[in-house]
Structure formats: structure tokens, C-alpha cells
Amino acid sequence: MSRFFRSTSDTESESESSDNDSFYDEDVTSSEEEASDNDDDQQQEQQQSKKSRFLRGDDSGSESDDDEEFGQRRKIKSQKDKRLDDMHNATNAIQNGRNNNDWTLILSEFDKLSTSVNKATTGFDKMPFPKFYIKLLVELDDHIQDTTQKEKAAKKKINAANGKALNNMKIKIKKLSKQYDAMIKEYKKDPEAFMQEDTEAAVATPSAVESPSTSAPATPAVDNDDGFATVGRGGKAATPAAQEAAENKPVLVRLREIMESRGKKNTDREAQTTSLEQLLKRSANSFQKILVLLALIASRFDLTIGSTTAMETKNWKAVEAEVNTILEIMEGDASYVVCEDADELDNDDKDVIPAKGEVVKIRGSIIGFIERLDEEFTKSLQAIDPHTPDYIDRLRDEPSLYALLVRSQSYFEKHEQLAASLPRVIVRRLDHLYYKPEQVIRSIEAAARAMLPAKVDTKLIVADSPAQLIHELCTFLYNQTVSMLRTRAMLCHIFHFALHNQFHKARDMLLMSHLQESIHQADVATQILYNRAVVQIGLSAFRQGLIKEAHACLQEIQGTGRAKELLAQGIQQNRYGQQQVSPELEQLERQRQLPFHMHINLELLECVFLTCSMLLEIPGQAQTGPNSKKFISKPFRRLLDFNERQAFTGPPENTRDHIMSAAKALASGEWERARDFILAIKVWDLLPDTDAIKAMLVRKIQEEGLRTYLFTYASYYSTLGLTQLSTMFDLPTQAIASIVAKLIWNEELAASLDQVSQCVVLHQVELSRLQELALQFSEKAANLVDQNERLATPPTNRNDNAQKVSSN
């Protein structure tokens, strides 16, 4: 091969200098071999330079990059060096905090250091345990003790933030001292020898109670398949030997390991739950069982991710059974009490055996578990289609939940330290009862009593009848200092009275409580309850034939056109051109929705409201004239005008069409047709005692038809016989005379009643121009005063509450 086609090297340059006289060597074969050898050497050098340019400390020319132009060479650090630098920086910052007595800085830097140590000493690329971390733990422990003694002796206390950080550091150091107890003892025995040992000899492991999240086995478990092992989450080898070792640990030690790994990354929640279930089977005494059950219930709640996802029914029933188990254990063993304000136990993973008469307080919240269980039950009902059998099957779990509420109430009554939880469980119990009829309340009470042991009894609630039960529950809440509980108890009581046709008592309670003046300041759930109570009062008034009172109550909710949203029974769809609601607000609105079995029928509500509006608006329109702008019910007048503008009106199809047709028939004096249209509405069958309500409606239509007839045709007659009116409207003569006398007394009809001749003498009174102008002026003045009052009055009406509900 020619040398002109070969790469130039040092050997080639020497050969060229020694042989310049000819273009070819004398021995062609030897030159070709020499060229091939040089090519191989050059390829090896190139490969070695490619590999060595990324290696630390290589002397190849690849490191002579552009950084040499600035007078410095580029330093490349390994991951291990970077981690050590971060640890040393955190240690220096902690030392500065110690010099300045800045415990806030010490706490933040210590958390960073602990996190770095955990990451560096676990996994496949773990490094030897940094022994300066043990030294730092000992020094911080001594410094905390010195600072605590100085603080007690000093007159001036440290600030709140620094004191809180000091307490947190004290807890962390105490916990880590137990975890690394073996190495701390070795360091205290001979600090210099401990720090001078070869740190790469072996990976230091914590004591026997080390957390599984911060430790790795000293020798990885290897199967027989070519040295490979099955690795689970977190880089830990899952072998039968390791699992057996974990299962053979003491119950409290294993429980602490599981609790320390709770909430950390790559933690298998289902595996934690399974481990806790096995621990519960191994628990030997009440103390161990209570601790494991508290952890197991919290672990089951952790399985439900997100605020919108409903808890699985299987897990829900398991939690319910476990809460009952805790109550059963504490009912049988009064030495243990679970309360929220208990101090953390310092038992070194050993059983706490109380002395005779001593009560051990365990930190936990039974009422918190029960409230979460109740919320998950409501959330599951929201997620299920109410028109399927699944909803009925899920609703059958309510008696067991109610029995748990009764049992917890009985337990809280017997312990003074749990008195704060008593109002919370009673208001939950009241929420399950206030909207139910008396027959259903009796059934759920009987079912709950059958599920509970005979020794469970309550001294606060001893009522037998449903009405007395609701009264005692509400009376207990009236005596509480929390205003929200008193407000909800009052509204539940009002709702219950209205549901059972005690309209006047419910109305008087609402007016005397003055809730309508301050309800706009309450939370959204309480506002929804207020709306439900007002609507139920209106329905109660209608059932008793009080048309004006029913219309006044229902006007606040139904008159806004947003009854579905105000009663939390659906999401109002935005019309074209309206501002779109953000997804977050819409999600909050969906979470507030009531379960289907608590709904108030919106079609029935609309039917009652429009019927009351018809019975009031048609006689009023006949009295003031067709061109009058004065109206009683604006929504009804708008619907009536729209119906009259229709070019063709067919037979009525829905509830609204029936009421509009009845209104037009009543305005023309045809009360029989109006009666037929109203009675043809099928929604009346949803009301209790349907026959009595229909008879009441017929009588009201007859009376309002008579008033409409008198207002419309009074100018065409001079006298009207009572017998004739009785025949026309199918009313007794005494009822006709009573209605006419009331009209004359209220100066609504210019007439006189002649009892001798049994007739009504009508007076034709024509108003002068001055009187007409005076009436117009009085109407305008009244409208002006009304508008001024609305502007001056604070926004306490339902429209403002509706805006608040939608905005929240």
C-alpha cells in the first residue's frame, strides 16, 4: 500500500525522513505489514481516548479542551462526591445555626441532611454510612439539653417560632437516637477511634428497630437463577426469608416500621394494609390491638386517593367493623382511652401496662374516623345512580352507621375527657334523622338497637317517640357554645316540625331565631339547610290550606329560578352568554350535592308554587284591571303572558301547561274547568293524604273563582242573589255571605249585603280624575319606598344567598 494513502504517525515520519529517494520501498511485503500494524495501533489509541475522556484523572489529551484557554481545568465530580459536598454544606449551616442559636435554620438544614443521608445509603448505588452524621446527632442532643436548661433559667423566653423549631428538633433527635442507638454508643465509647475507622469497610446499619424505608439488607437476597433477585418497590429485594424476618419481629416494632414508611414515595398502600391485618392477628393484648387498629383504619382511608373518589364498599365496611372493635375493646377494658389531646407515648416499642386504677391515654380520634366514615358513605351515595338497585343496597348500610353513632355517643358520655366529641357525634346523628318521617325514624332506631349490645345505653337521650327524640337531640345542641351547631340544630328542628304539618310552630321558631338576618354569614352547608327548611315550611303551609303563607315562603327559593342549585339537588346549567364557572368551583358544587333520598321533589315544589300564585294572582288581576303593572308573582305573570301570546295552544301536557290552562279558565269564570285541570296533575299523588289536599284545592278554586267573578262583573250588575251565587259556585249560602262580607270590610268591593232579601247590592262608584291621579301617585310612591328599602337593607334575602352559594 502506498504511504500517501496511510495516516501519518511518528513512525511514518521517521521512515519518510530516512527514505526520501524513492517512492516505493524495496520490500513491498514488509511495508504493507508495517502499515497494517500502524493502522491497528492508531485505532486502539482512538478507542482508548474515547473511553478515557469521561474517566476521572485520565492523562490523555482529550481533557485539554477549551477550558485551558481561561487558565483553569474542568473538574468532574462523581455522584458520591456531590452528595458528600451537600452533606458537609448542611453540616456547616447547622454549625452556624448553633452559634447563632437559630433553631429554625438548624431544623431546615437538618431535614435536608437527613434526606440526603437516607438517599445516599439506600438503593443499588448506596455509599458507606457517613459517620459525621452520628457525631452531629450526639452534638445536637447535647446542645438541645444545654439550650433547654438555659431557657428554664433565663427570665426572657425565646420567640415562638424558635421555640417550636427547638421542640421539633428535640423530637427528631430523640427518634433518630433510638434508630442509630448502636452506632451512637460506639461513638461515645471512643469518638476518635470511631471517626478514624475505614468508612468503606461495611455499610453501617441502624439498630434492630430501623425503619424499612431508610435501610437496606446488608447482603442482597440472591436466587439461584444466575445471581438475580426479585426486587420490589424502593430497591428492596423481596424474598421469603426477608418476609419471614419481618413477620417474626415484635408487634410494636413492626408497627413502628410500617407507620414510618406511611406516606413515603414508592410505598405500597395495599401491602401496608395487609401487613397491619396480619399484625392485628398477632396482637396479644388490648394495648397492641388498639394501636394496630388505629393504624389499620388510617391505612384503609389512605387507599382512597383524591377528594372526589368514593371509598370502596368493601373497605368502608371493614373500617366500620374495626371502629366497632376499638369501641368494644375500650368498653371491656377501661384502662385505655383514645383521645385527641393525648401526649405521644414514650414506651420504646414496649407494651404499656397500666397500674390498677390508672388510665392510659392513646393519641387518636374516634370521632374523626366516624365523621370520615359518614362522609365516605354520603360520597358513595352521590356516585351511585339513584335509579338502580345498587343505590338501595348501599342505603341498607345506613342503620349500621347509625348504630355506630349511637354506640360512640354512649362511650363518649362515660368519659369526661371525650366530652368535646359528644356534640359532633350528636349533630351527625341528627343529620340522619331530621328529614325522615316518624315511621322511618322508628324503624332505624329499632334496627340500630338490634345491632348493639345490651350494655350500650345513653343517659342523655332517653326518648321513645321520634318527635321527643329530635327534641332531645336539638336541646342538647342548643346548650353548646359553637354557634354553627346551634344553628344547624335549630334548622333541623324547624324542618322536622314543618315535615309533620306543624306549620305555626316551625314558622314561629324561624322568626324568633332571626336566622334570616345572619344566614348569609354562615357556611354553604348551613345555607343549604336553611333553604330546605324554608321550602319545607312553605309545603307545610300549603298542605294546611294557607295559600298566602305558602306563596311567601316558596317565593324566596322558587322565585329565583335556581331552586335546584339552592337546594343542592343539581348543578345549574349556564345559559348562552353567561360566565362559565371554573372547574374547581364546579367540583366543589358537586361535592355539596345531597344524596337522592334526601331530595325535595322539584316538580312538586314548582306545582305548589304556581298553584298558589294562580290562586292569588288571578283575583288580584281581576281587581286591578288587565293593564295594571302591579303583580303578586312575577314568575307566574311572565309564564301567563307567554302562554297567552301563543298563536295555538294545544291540550296541556305537563304540570306547567295544566296550571296555565286552569288560570285562564279561572279568569273567565269557569271554575269547573279550572278544577279539572288542577286535579288532572299527577304530582299531587306524591303528597301524603292526597284526598284531603285535593278537596282543599277544590274549595280554594271555588272561593277564588267567586272573588274573581265579583271583581270582573261588579260593574254590570246592581244586585246579585246569594242563592244564585251559591248555585253557580257550588258553595253554601253562609260561605258566600262570609266571602262577600270580607270583601266589603276590606274595601275591596263597593257593595252592601242585604240579609233580608239575601242579595248583594252593588254600588256603582266612579272615581273622579283627582282620585285616579291620587291612586296613581300613591302607587308610584309605594314603589319608590319599596325600592329605597331594598337598597338600604343588607343583602339577607335568598337571591344574595344564592349568589354566595354559587360563588363558593
Coordinates of N, CA and C in Angstrom, one line a residue, residues 60-252:
S60 N -4.9 11.6 29.1 CA -5.0 11.7 27.7 C -5.2 13.1 27.3
G61 N -5.0 13.4 26.0 CA -5.2 14.7 25.6 C -6.6 15.2 25.4
S62 N -7.6 14.3 25.6 CA -9.0 14.7 25.5 C -9.4 15.7 26.5
E63 N -8.7 15.7 27.7 CA -9.1 16.7 28.7 C -8.6 18.1 28.4
S64 N -7.7 18.2 27.5 CA -7.2 19.5 27.1 C -8.2 20.2 26.2
D65 N -9.3 20.6 26.8 CA -10.4 21.2 26.0 C -10.2 22.8 26.1
D66 N -11.3 23.4 25.7 CA -11.3 24.9 25.6 C -11.1 25.5 27.0
D67 N -11.3 24.8 28.1 CA -11.2 25.4 29.4 C -9.8 25.9 29.7
E68 N -8.8 25.3 29.0 CA -7.4 25.7 29.2 C -7.1 27.1 28.7
E69 N -8.0 27.6 27.8 CA -7.8 28.9 27.3 C -8.0 29.9 28.4
F70 N -8.8 29.6 29.5 CA -9.1 30.6 30.6 C -8.1 30.3 31.8
G71 N -7.2 29.4 31.7 CA -6.3 29.2 32.7 C -6.8 28.2 33.8
Q72 N -7.8 27.5 33.6 CA -8.3 26.5 34.6 C -8.8 25.3 33.9
R73 N -8.7 24.2 34.6 CA -9.1 22.9 34.1 C -10.5 22.6 34.6
R74 N -11.3 21.9 33.9 CA -12.6 21.5 34.2 C -12.6 20.3 35.2
K75 N -13.3 20.4 36.3 CA -13.4 19.4 37.3 C -14.7 18.6 37.2
I76 N -14.6 17.3 37.2 CA -15.8 16.5 37.1 C -15.9 15.7 38.4
K77 N -17.1 15.8 39.0 CA -17.3 15.2 40.3 C -18.3 14.0 40.1
S78 N -18.1 13.0 40.9 CA -19.0 11.8 40.9 C -20.2 12.1 41.7
Q79 N -21.2 11.3 41.6 CA -22.4 11.5 42.4 C -22.1 11.3 43.9
K80 N -21.2 10.5 44.2 CA -20.9 10.3 45.6 C -20.2 11.6 46.2
D81 N -19.3 12.2 45.4 CA -18.7 13.5 45.9 C -19.7 14.6 46.0
K82 N -20.7 14.6 45.1 CA -21.7 15.7 45.2 C -22.5 15.5 46.4
R83 N -22.9 14.3 46.7 CA -23.7 14.0 47.9 C -22.9 14.4 49.2
L84 N -21.6 14.0 49.2 CA -20.8 14.4 50.4 C -20.7 15.9 50.5
D85 N -20.6 16.6 49.4 CA -20.5 18.0 49.5 C -21.8 18.6 50.0
D86 N -22.9 18.1 49.6 CA -24.2 18.6 50.1 C -24.3 18.3 51.6
M87 N -23.9 17.2 52.0 CA -23.9 16.8 53.4 C -23.1 17.8 54.3
H88 N -21.8 18.0 53.8 CA -20.9 18.9 54.5 C -21.4 20.3 54.6
N89 N -22.0 20.8 53.5 CA -22.6 22.1 53.5 C -23.7 22.2 54.5
A90 N -24.6 21.2 54.5 CA -25.7 21.3 55.5 C -25.1 21.2 56.9
T91 N -24.0 20.4 57.1 CA -23.4 20.4 58.5 C -22.8 21.7 58.9
N92 N -22.2 22.4 57.9 CA -21.7 23.7 58.2 C -22.8 24.7 58.6
A93 N -23.9 24.6 57.8 CA -25.0 25.5 58.1 C -25.6 25.3 59.5
I94 N -25.7 24.0 59.9 CA -26.2 23.7 61.2 C -25.2 24.2 62.3
Q95 N -23.9 24.2 62.0 CA -23.0 24.7 63.0 C -23.2 26.2 63.1
N96 N -23.4 26.9 62.0 CA -23.7 28.4 62.1 C -25.0 28.6 62.9
G97 N -26.0 27.8 62.7 CA -27.2 28.0 63.4 C -27.0 27.7 64.9
R98 N -26.1 26.8 65.3 CA -25.8 26.6 66.7 C -25.1 27.8 67.3
N99 N -24.2 28.4 66.5 CA -23.5 29.6 67.1 C -24.5 30.7 67.3
N100 N -25.5 30.9 66.4 CA -26.4 32.0 66.5 C -27.7 31.6 67.2
N101 N -27.8 30.4 67.7 CA -29.0 29.9 68.4 C -30.2 30.1 67.5
D102 N -30.1 29.8 66.2 CA -31.2 29.9 65.3 C -31.7 28.5 65.0
W103 N -32.7 28.1 65.7 CA -33.2 26.7 65.6 C -34.0 26.5 64.4
T104 N -34.6 27.5 63.8 CA -35.3 27.4 62.6 C -34.4 27.0 61.5
L105 N -33.2 27.6 61.4 CA -32.2 27.2 60.4 C -31.7 25.8 60.6
I106 N -31.5 25.5 61.9 CA -31.0 24.2 62.2 C -32.0 23.1 61.8
L107 N -33.2 23.4 62.0 CA -34.3 22.4 61.7 C -34.3 22.2 60.2
S108 N -34.3 23.2 59.4 CA -34.4 23.1 58.0 C -33.2 22.4 57.4
E109 N -32.0 22.8 57.8 CA -30.8 22.2 57.3 C -30.7 20.7 57.8
F110 N -31.1 20.4 59.0 CA -31.1 19.0 59.4 C -32.0 18.1 58.6
D111 N -33.2 18.7 58.3 CA -34.1 17.9 57.4 C -33.4 17.6 56.1
K112 N -32.7 18.6 55.5 CA -32.0 18.4 54.2 C -31.0 17.3 54.4
L113 N -30.2 17.4 55.5 CA -29.1 16.5 55.7 C -29.7 15.0 55.9
S114 N -30.7 14.9 56.7 CA -31.3 13.6 56.9 C -31.8 13.0 55.6
T115 N -32.4 13.8 54.8 CA -32.9 13.3 53.5 C -31.7 12.9 52.6
S116 N -30.7 13.6 52.6 CA -29.5 13.3 51.8 C -28.9 12.0 52.3
V117 N -28.8 11.8 53.6 CA -28.2 10.6 54.1 C -29.1 9.3 53.8
N118 N -30.4 9.5 53.8 CA -31.3 8.4 53.5 C -31.2 8.0 52.0
K119 N -31.1 9.0 51.2 CA -30.9 8.7 49.7 C -29.6 8.1 49.4
A120 N -28.5 8.5 50.1 CA -27.2 8.1 49.8 C -26.9 6.7 50.3
T121 N -27.6 6.3 51.4 CA -27.3 5.0 52.0 C -28.3 3.9 51.7
T122 N -29.2 4.1 50.7 CA -30.1 3.1 50.2 C -30.1 2.9 48.8
G123 N -30.6 1.8 48.3 CA -30.6 1.6 46.8 C -29.4 0.8 46.4
F124 N -29.3 0.6 45.0 CA -28.2 -0.1 44.5 C -26.9 0.6 44.5
D125 N -26.9 1.9 44.4 CA -25.7 2.8 44.4 C -25.4 3.4 45.7
K126 N -25.7 2.6 46.8 CA -25.5 3.2 48.1 C -24.0 3.4 48.4
M127 N -23.8 4.3 49.3 CA -22.5 4.6 49.8 C -22.3 4.3 51.3
P128 N -21.1 4.2 51.8 CA -20.9 3.9 53.2 C -21.6 5.0 54.1
F129 N -22.1 4.5 55.2 CA -22.8 5.5 56.1 C -21.9 6.6 56.6
P130 N -22.2 7.8 56.4 CA -21.4 8.9 56.9 C -21.3 9.0 58.4
K131 N -20.2 8.8 59.0 CA -20.1 8.7 60.4 C -20.1 10.1 61.1
F132 N -19.9 11.2 60.3 CA -20.0 12.5 60.9 C -21.5 12.8 61.2
Y133 N -22.4 12.1 60.6 CA -23.8 12.3 60.9 C -24.1 11.8 62.3
I134 N -23.5 10.7 62.7 CA -23.6 10.2 64.1 C -23.0 11.2 65.1
K135 N -21.9 11.7 64.7 CA -21.3 12.8 65.6 C -22.2 14.0 65.7
L136 N -22.8 14.4 64.6 CA -23.7 15.5 64.6 C -24.9 15.3 65.5
L137 N -25.4 14.0 65.5 CA -26.6 13.7 66.3 C -26.2 13.9 67.8
V138 N -25.1 13.4 68.2 CA -24.7 13.5 69.6 C -24.5 14.9 70.0
E139 N -23.8 15.7 69.1 CA -23.6 17.1 69.5 C -24.9 17.9 69.6
L140 N -25.8 17.6 68.7 CA -27.1 18.3 68.7 C -27.9 17.9 69.9
D141 N -27.8 16.7 70.3 CA -28.5 16.2 71.5 C -28.0 17.0 72.8
D142 N -26.7 17.1 72.9 CA -26.1 17.8 74.0 C -26.4 19.3 73.9
H143 N -26.4 19.9 72.7 CA -26.7 21.3 72.6 C -28.2 21.6 72.9
I144 N -29.1 20.6 72.6 CA -30.5 20.8 72.9 C -30.7 20.8 74.4
Q145 N -30.0 19.9 75.1 CA -30.1 19.9 76.6 C -29.6 21.1 77.2
D146 N -28.5 21.7 76.7 CA -27.9 22.9 77.3 C -28.9 24.1 77.0
T147 N -29.4 24.1 75.8 CA -30.4 25.2 75.5 C -31.6 25.2 76.3
T148 N -32.1 24.0 76.6 CA -33.3 23.8 77.4 C -33.1 24.3 78.8
Q149 N -31.9 23.9 79.4 CA -31.6 24.4 80.8 C -31.4 25.9 80.8
K150 N -30.7 26.5 79.8 CA -30.6 27.9 79.8 C -31.9 28.6 79.7
E151 N -32.8 28.0 78.9 CA -34.1 28.7 78.7 C -34.9 28.7 80.0
K152 N -34.8 27.5 80.8 CA -35.5 27.5 82.1 C -35.0 28.5 83.0
A153 N -33.7 28.7 83.0 CA -33.0 29.7 84.0 C -33.2 31.1 83.5
A154 N -33.4 31.3 82.2 CA -33.5 32.7 81.8 C -34.9 33.3 82.0
K155 N -34.9 34.6 82.3 CA -36.2 35.2 82.5 C -37.0 35.5 81.2
K156 N -36.2 35.8 80.1 CA -36.8 36.1 78.9 C -36.9 34.8 78.0
K157 N -38.1 34.5 77.6 CA -38.3 33.3 76.8 C -37.9 33.6 75.3
I158 N -37.6 32.5 74.6 CA -37.3 32.7 73.2 C -38.6 32.9 72.4
N159 N -38.5 33.3 71.2 CA -39.7 33.6 70.4 C -40.4 32.3 70.0
A160 N -41.6 32.4 69.6 CA -42.5 31.3 69.4 C -42.0 30.4 68.2
A161 N -41.5 31.0 67.1 CA -41.0 30.2 66.0 C -39.8 29.4 66.4
N162 N -38.8 30.1 67.1 CA -37.6 29.4 67.5 C -37.9 28.3 68.5
G163 N -38.9 28.5 69.4 CA -39.2 27.5 70.4 C -39.9 26.3 69.7
K164 N -40.7 26.6 68.7 CA -41.4 25.5 68.0 C -40.4 24.6 67.3
A165 N -39.4 25.3 66.6 CA -38.3 24.6 65.9 C -37.5 23.8 66.9
L166 N -37.2 24.3 68.1 CA -36.5 23.6 69.1 C -37.2 22.3 69.6
N167 N -38.5 22.4 69.8 CA -39.3 21.2 70.2 C -39.3 20.2 69.1
N168 N -39.4 20.6 67.8 CA -39.4 19.7 66.7 C -38.0 19.0 66.6
M169 N -37.0 19.7 66.8 CA -35.7 19.1 66.8 C -35.5 18.1 67.9
K170 N -36.0 18.4 69.1 CA -35.9 17.5 70.2 C -36.6 16.2 69.9
I171 N -37.8 16.3 69.2 CA -38.5 15.0 68.9 C -37.7 14.2 67.8
K172 N -37.2 14.9 66.8 CA -36.4 14.2 65.7 C -35.2 13.6 66.3
I173 N -34.4 14.3 67.1 CA -33.2 13.8 67.6 C -33.5 12.5 68.5
K174 N -34.5 12.6 69.3 CA -34.9 11.5 70.2 C -35.3 10.3 69.3
K175 N -36.0 10.5 68.3 CA -36.4 9.4 67.4 C -35.2 8.8 66.7
L176 N -34.3 9.6 66.2 CA -33.1 9.1 65.4 C -32.1 8.5 66.4
S177 N -32.1 8.9 67.6 CA -31.2 8.3 68.6 C -31.6 6.9 68.9
K178 N -32.8 6.6 68.9 CA -33.3 5.2 69.0 C -32.9 4.4 67.8
Q179 N -33.0 5.0 66.7 CA -32.8 4.3 65.4 C -31.3 3.9 65.2
Y180 N -30.4 4.8 65.6 CA -29.0 4.6 65.5 C -28.3 4.4 66.8
D181 N -29.0 3.7 67.7 CA -28.5 3.5 69.1 C -27.2 2.8 69.1
A182 N -27.0 1.8 68.3 CA -25.7 1.0 68.4 C -24.5 1.9 68.0
M183 N -24.6 2.6 66.9 CA -23.5 3.5 66.5 C -23.3 4.6 67.4
I184 N -24.3 5.2 68.0 CA -24.1 6.3 69.0 C -23.4 5.8 70.2
K185 N -23.7 4.6 70.7 CA -23.0 4.0 71.8 C -21.5 3.8 71.5
E186 N -21.3 3.3 70.3 CA -19.9 3.1 69.8 C -19.1 4.4 69.7
Y187 N -19.8 5.4 69.3 CA -19.1 6.7 69.2 C -18.8 7.3 70.5
K188 N -19.7 7.2 71.5 CA -19.5 7.7 72.8 C -18.4 7.0 73.5
K189 N -18.2 5.7 73.2 CA -17.2 4.9 73.9 C -15.8 5.4 73.5
D190 N -15.6 5.7 72.2 CA -14.2 6.2 71.7 C -14.5 7.0 70.5
P191 N -14.7 8.3 70.6 CA -15.0 9.1 69.4 C -13.9 9.1 68.4
E192 N -12.7 9.2 68.8 CA -11.6 9.3 67.8 C -11.4 8.0 67.0
A193 N -11.5 6.9 67.7 CA -11.4 5.6 67.0 C -12.6 5.4 66.1
F194 N -13.7 5.8 66.5 CA -14.9 5.7 65.7 C -14.8 6.5 64.4
M195 N -14.3 7.7 64.5 CA -14.2 8.5 63.3 C -13.0 8.1 62.4
Q196 N -12.0 7.4 62.9 CA -10.8 7.1 62.1 C -11.0 5.7 61.4
E197 N -12.0 5.0 61.7 CA -12.2 3.7 61.0 C -12.4 3.9 59.6
D198 N -12.1 2.9 58.8 CA -12.3 2.9 57.4 C -13.8 2.9 57.1
T199 N -14.3 4.0 56.5 CA -15.7 4.1 56.3 C -16.2 3.2 55.2
E200 N -15.3 2.7 54.4 CA -15.8 1.8 53.3 C -15.7 0.3 53.6
A201 N -15.4 0.0 54.9 CA -15.3 -1.4 55.3 C -16.7 -2.1 55.2
A202 N -17.7 -1.4 55.7 CA -19.0 -2.0 55.6 C -20.0 -0.9 55.7
V203 N -21.2 -1.2 55.3 CA -22.3 -0.2 55.3 C -22.9 -0.3 56.7
A204 N -22.9 0.8 57.4 CA -23.4 0.8 58.8 C -24.9 0.7 58.8
T205 N -25.4 -0.1 59.6 CA -26.9 -0.3 59.6 C -27.4 0.1 61.0
P206 N -28.6 0.6 61.1 CA -29.2 1.0 62.4 C -29.4 -0.2 63.3
S207 N -30.0 0.2 64.4 CA -30.3 -0.9 65.4 C -31.4 -1.7 64.9
A208 N -31.8 -2.6 65.8 CA -32.8 -3.7 65.4 C -34.2 -3.1 65.1
V209 N -34.4 -1.8 65.4 CA -35.7 -1.2 65.2 C -35.6 -0.2 64.0
E210 N -34.7 -0.4 63.1 CA -34.5 0.5 62.0 C -35.7 0.5 61.0
S211 N -36.0 1.7 60.5 CA -37.2 1.8 59.6 C -36.9 1.1 58.2
P212 N -37.8 0.4 57.7 CA -37.5 -0.2 56.4 C -37.3 0.8 55.3
S213 N -37.8 2.0 55.4 CA -37.7 3.0 54.3 C -36.3 3.6 54.3
T214 N -35.5 3.5 55.4 CA -34.2 4.1 55.5 C -33.0 3.1 55.6
S215 N -33.3 1.8 55.4 CA -32.3 0.8 55.5 C -32.4 -0.2 54.3
A216 N -31.3 -0.9 54.1 CA -31.3 -2.0 53.1 C -30.6 -3.2 53.7
P217 N -30.9 -4.3 53.3 CA -30.2 -5.5 53.8 C -28.7 -5.5 53.5
A218 N -28.0 -6.0 54.5 CA -26.5 -6.0 54.3 C -26.1 -6.9 53.1
T219 N -26.7 -8.0 52.9 CA -26.4 -8.9 51.8 C -27.7 -9.1 51.0
P220 N -27.6 -8.7 49.8 CA -28.8 -8.8 49.0 C -29.2 -10.3 48.8
A221 N -30.5 -10.5 48.8 CA -31.1 -11.8 48.6 C -30.9 -12.3 47.2
V222 N -30.2 -13.4 47.0 CA -29.9 -13.8 45.6 C -30.6 -15.2 45.4
D223 N -31.3 -15.3 44.3 CA -31.9 -16.5 44.0 C -30.8 -17.4 43.3
N224 N -31.3 -18.6 42.9 CA -30.4 -19.5 42.2 C -30.3 -19.2 40.7
D225 N -31.0 -18.3 40.2 CA -31.1 -18.0 38.8 C -30.0 -17.0 38.4
D226 N -28.8 -17.5 38.3 CA -27.6 -16.7 37.8 C -27.4 -15.5 38.7
G227 N -27.7 -15.5 40.0 CA -27.3 -14.4 40.8 C -28.3 -13.3 40.8
F228 N -29.5 -13.4 40.2 CA -30.5 -12.4 40.2 C -31.5 -12.6 41.3
A229 N -32.1 -11.4 41.8 CA -33.1 -11.5 42.9 C -34.3 -10.6 42.4
T230 N -35.4 -11.0 43.0 CA -36.7 -10.2 42.7 C -36.7 -9.0 43.6
V231 N -36.8 -7.8 42.9 CA -36.7 -6.5 43.6 C -38.0 -5.9 43.6
G232 N -38.5 -5.4 44.7 CA -39.8 -4.7 44.8 C -39.6 -3.2 44.8
R233 N -40.6 -2.5 45.3 CA -40.5 -1.1 45.3 C -39.5 -0.6 46.3
G234 N -38.8 0.5 45.9 CA -37.8 1.1 46.8 C -36.5 0.4 46.7
G235 N -36.3 -0.5 45.8 CA -35.0 -1.2 45.6 C -34.7 -2.3 46.6
K236 N -35.7 -2.8 47.3 CA -35.6 -3.8 48.3 C -35.9 -5.2 47.7
A237 N -35.0 -6.1 48.0 CA -35.2 -7.5 47.5 C -36.3 -8.2 48.3
A238 N -37.3 -8.7 47.6 CA -38.4 -9.4 48.3 C -38.2 -10.9 48.2
T239 N -37.8 -11.4 49.4 CA -37.5 -12.8 49.4 C -38.3 -13.4 50.6
P240 N -38.6 -14.7 50.5 CA -39.3 -15.3 51.7 C -38.6 -15.2 53.0
A241 N -37.3 -15.2 52.9 CA -36.5 -15.1 54.2 C -36.7 -13.7 54.8
A242 N -36.7 -12.6 53.9 CA -36.9 -11.3 54.4 C -38.3 -11.1 55.0
Q243 N -39.2 -11.6 54.3 CA -40.6 -11.5 54.7 C -40.8 -12.2 56.1
E244 N -40.2 -13.4 56.2 CA -40.3 -14.2 57.4 C -39.7 -13.4 58.6
A245 N -38.5 -12.8 58.3 CA -37.9 -12.0 59.3 C -38.7 -10.8 59.8
A246 N -39.4 -10.2 58.8 CA -40.2 -9.0 59.2 C -41.4 -9.5 60.0
E247 N -42.0 -10.7 59.7 CA -43.1 -11.2 60.4 C -42.8 -11.6 61.8
N248 N -41.5 -12.0 62.0 CA -41.2 -12.5 63.3 C -40.8 -11.4 64.3
K249 N -40.7 -10.2 63.8 CA -40.4 -9.1 64.7 C -41.5 -8.8 65.7
P250 N -41.2 -8.2 66.8 CA -42.3 -7.9 67.8 C -43.4 -7.0 67.1
V251 N -44.6 -7.1 67.7 CA -45.7 -6.4 67.0 C -45.5 -4.9 67.0
L252 N -45.1 -4.3 68.1 CA -44.9 -2.9 68.2 C -43.7 -2.4 67.3

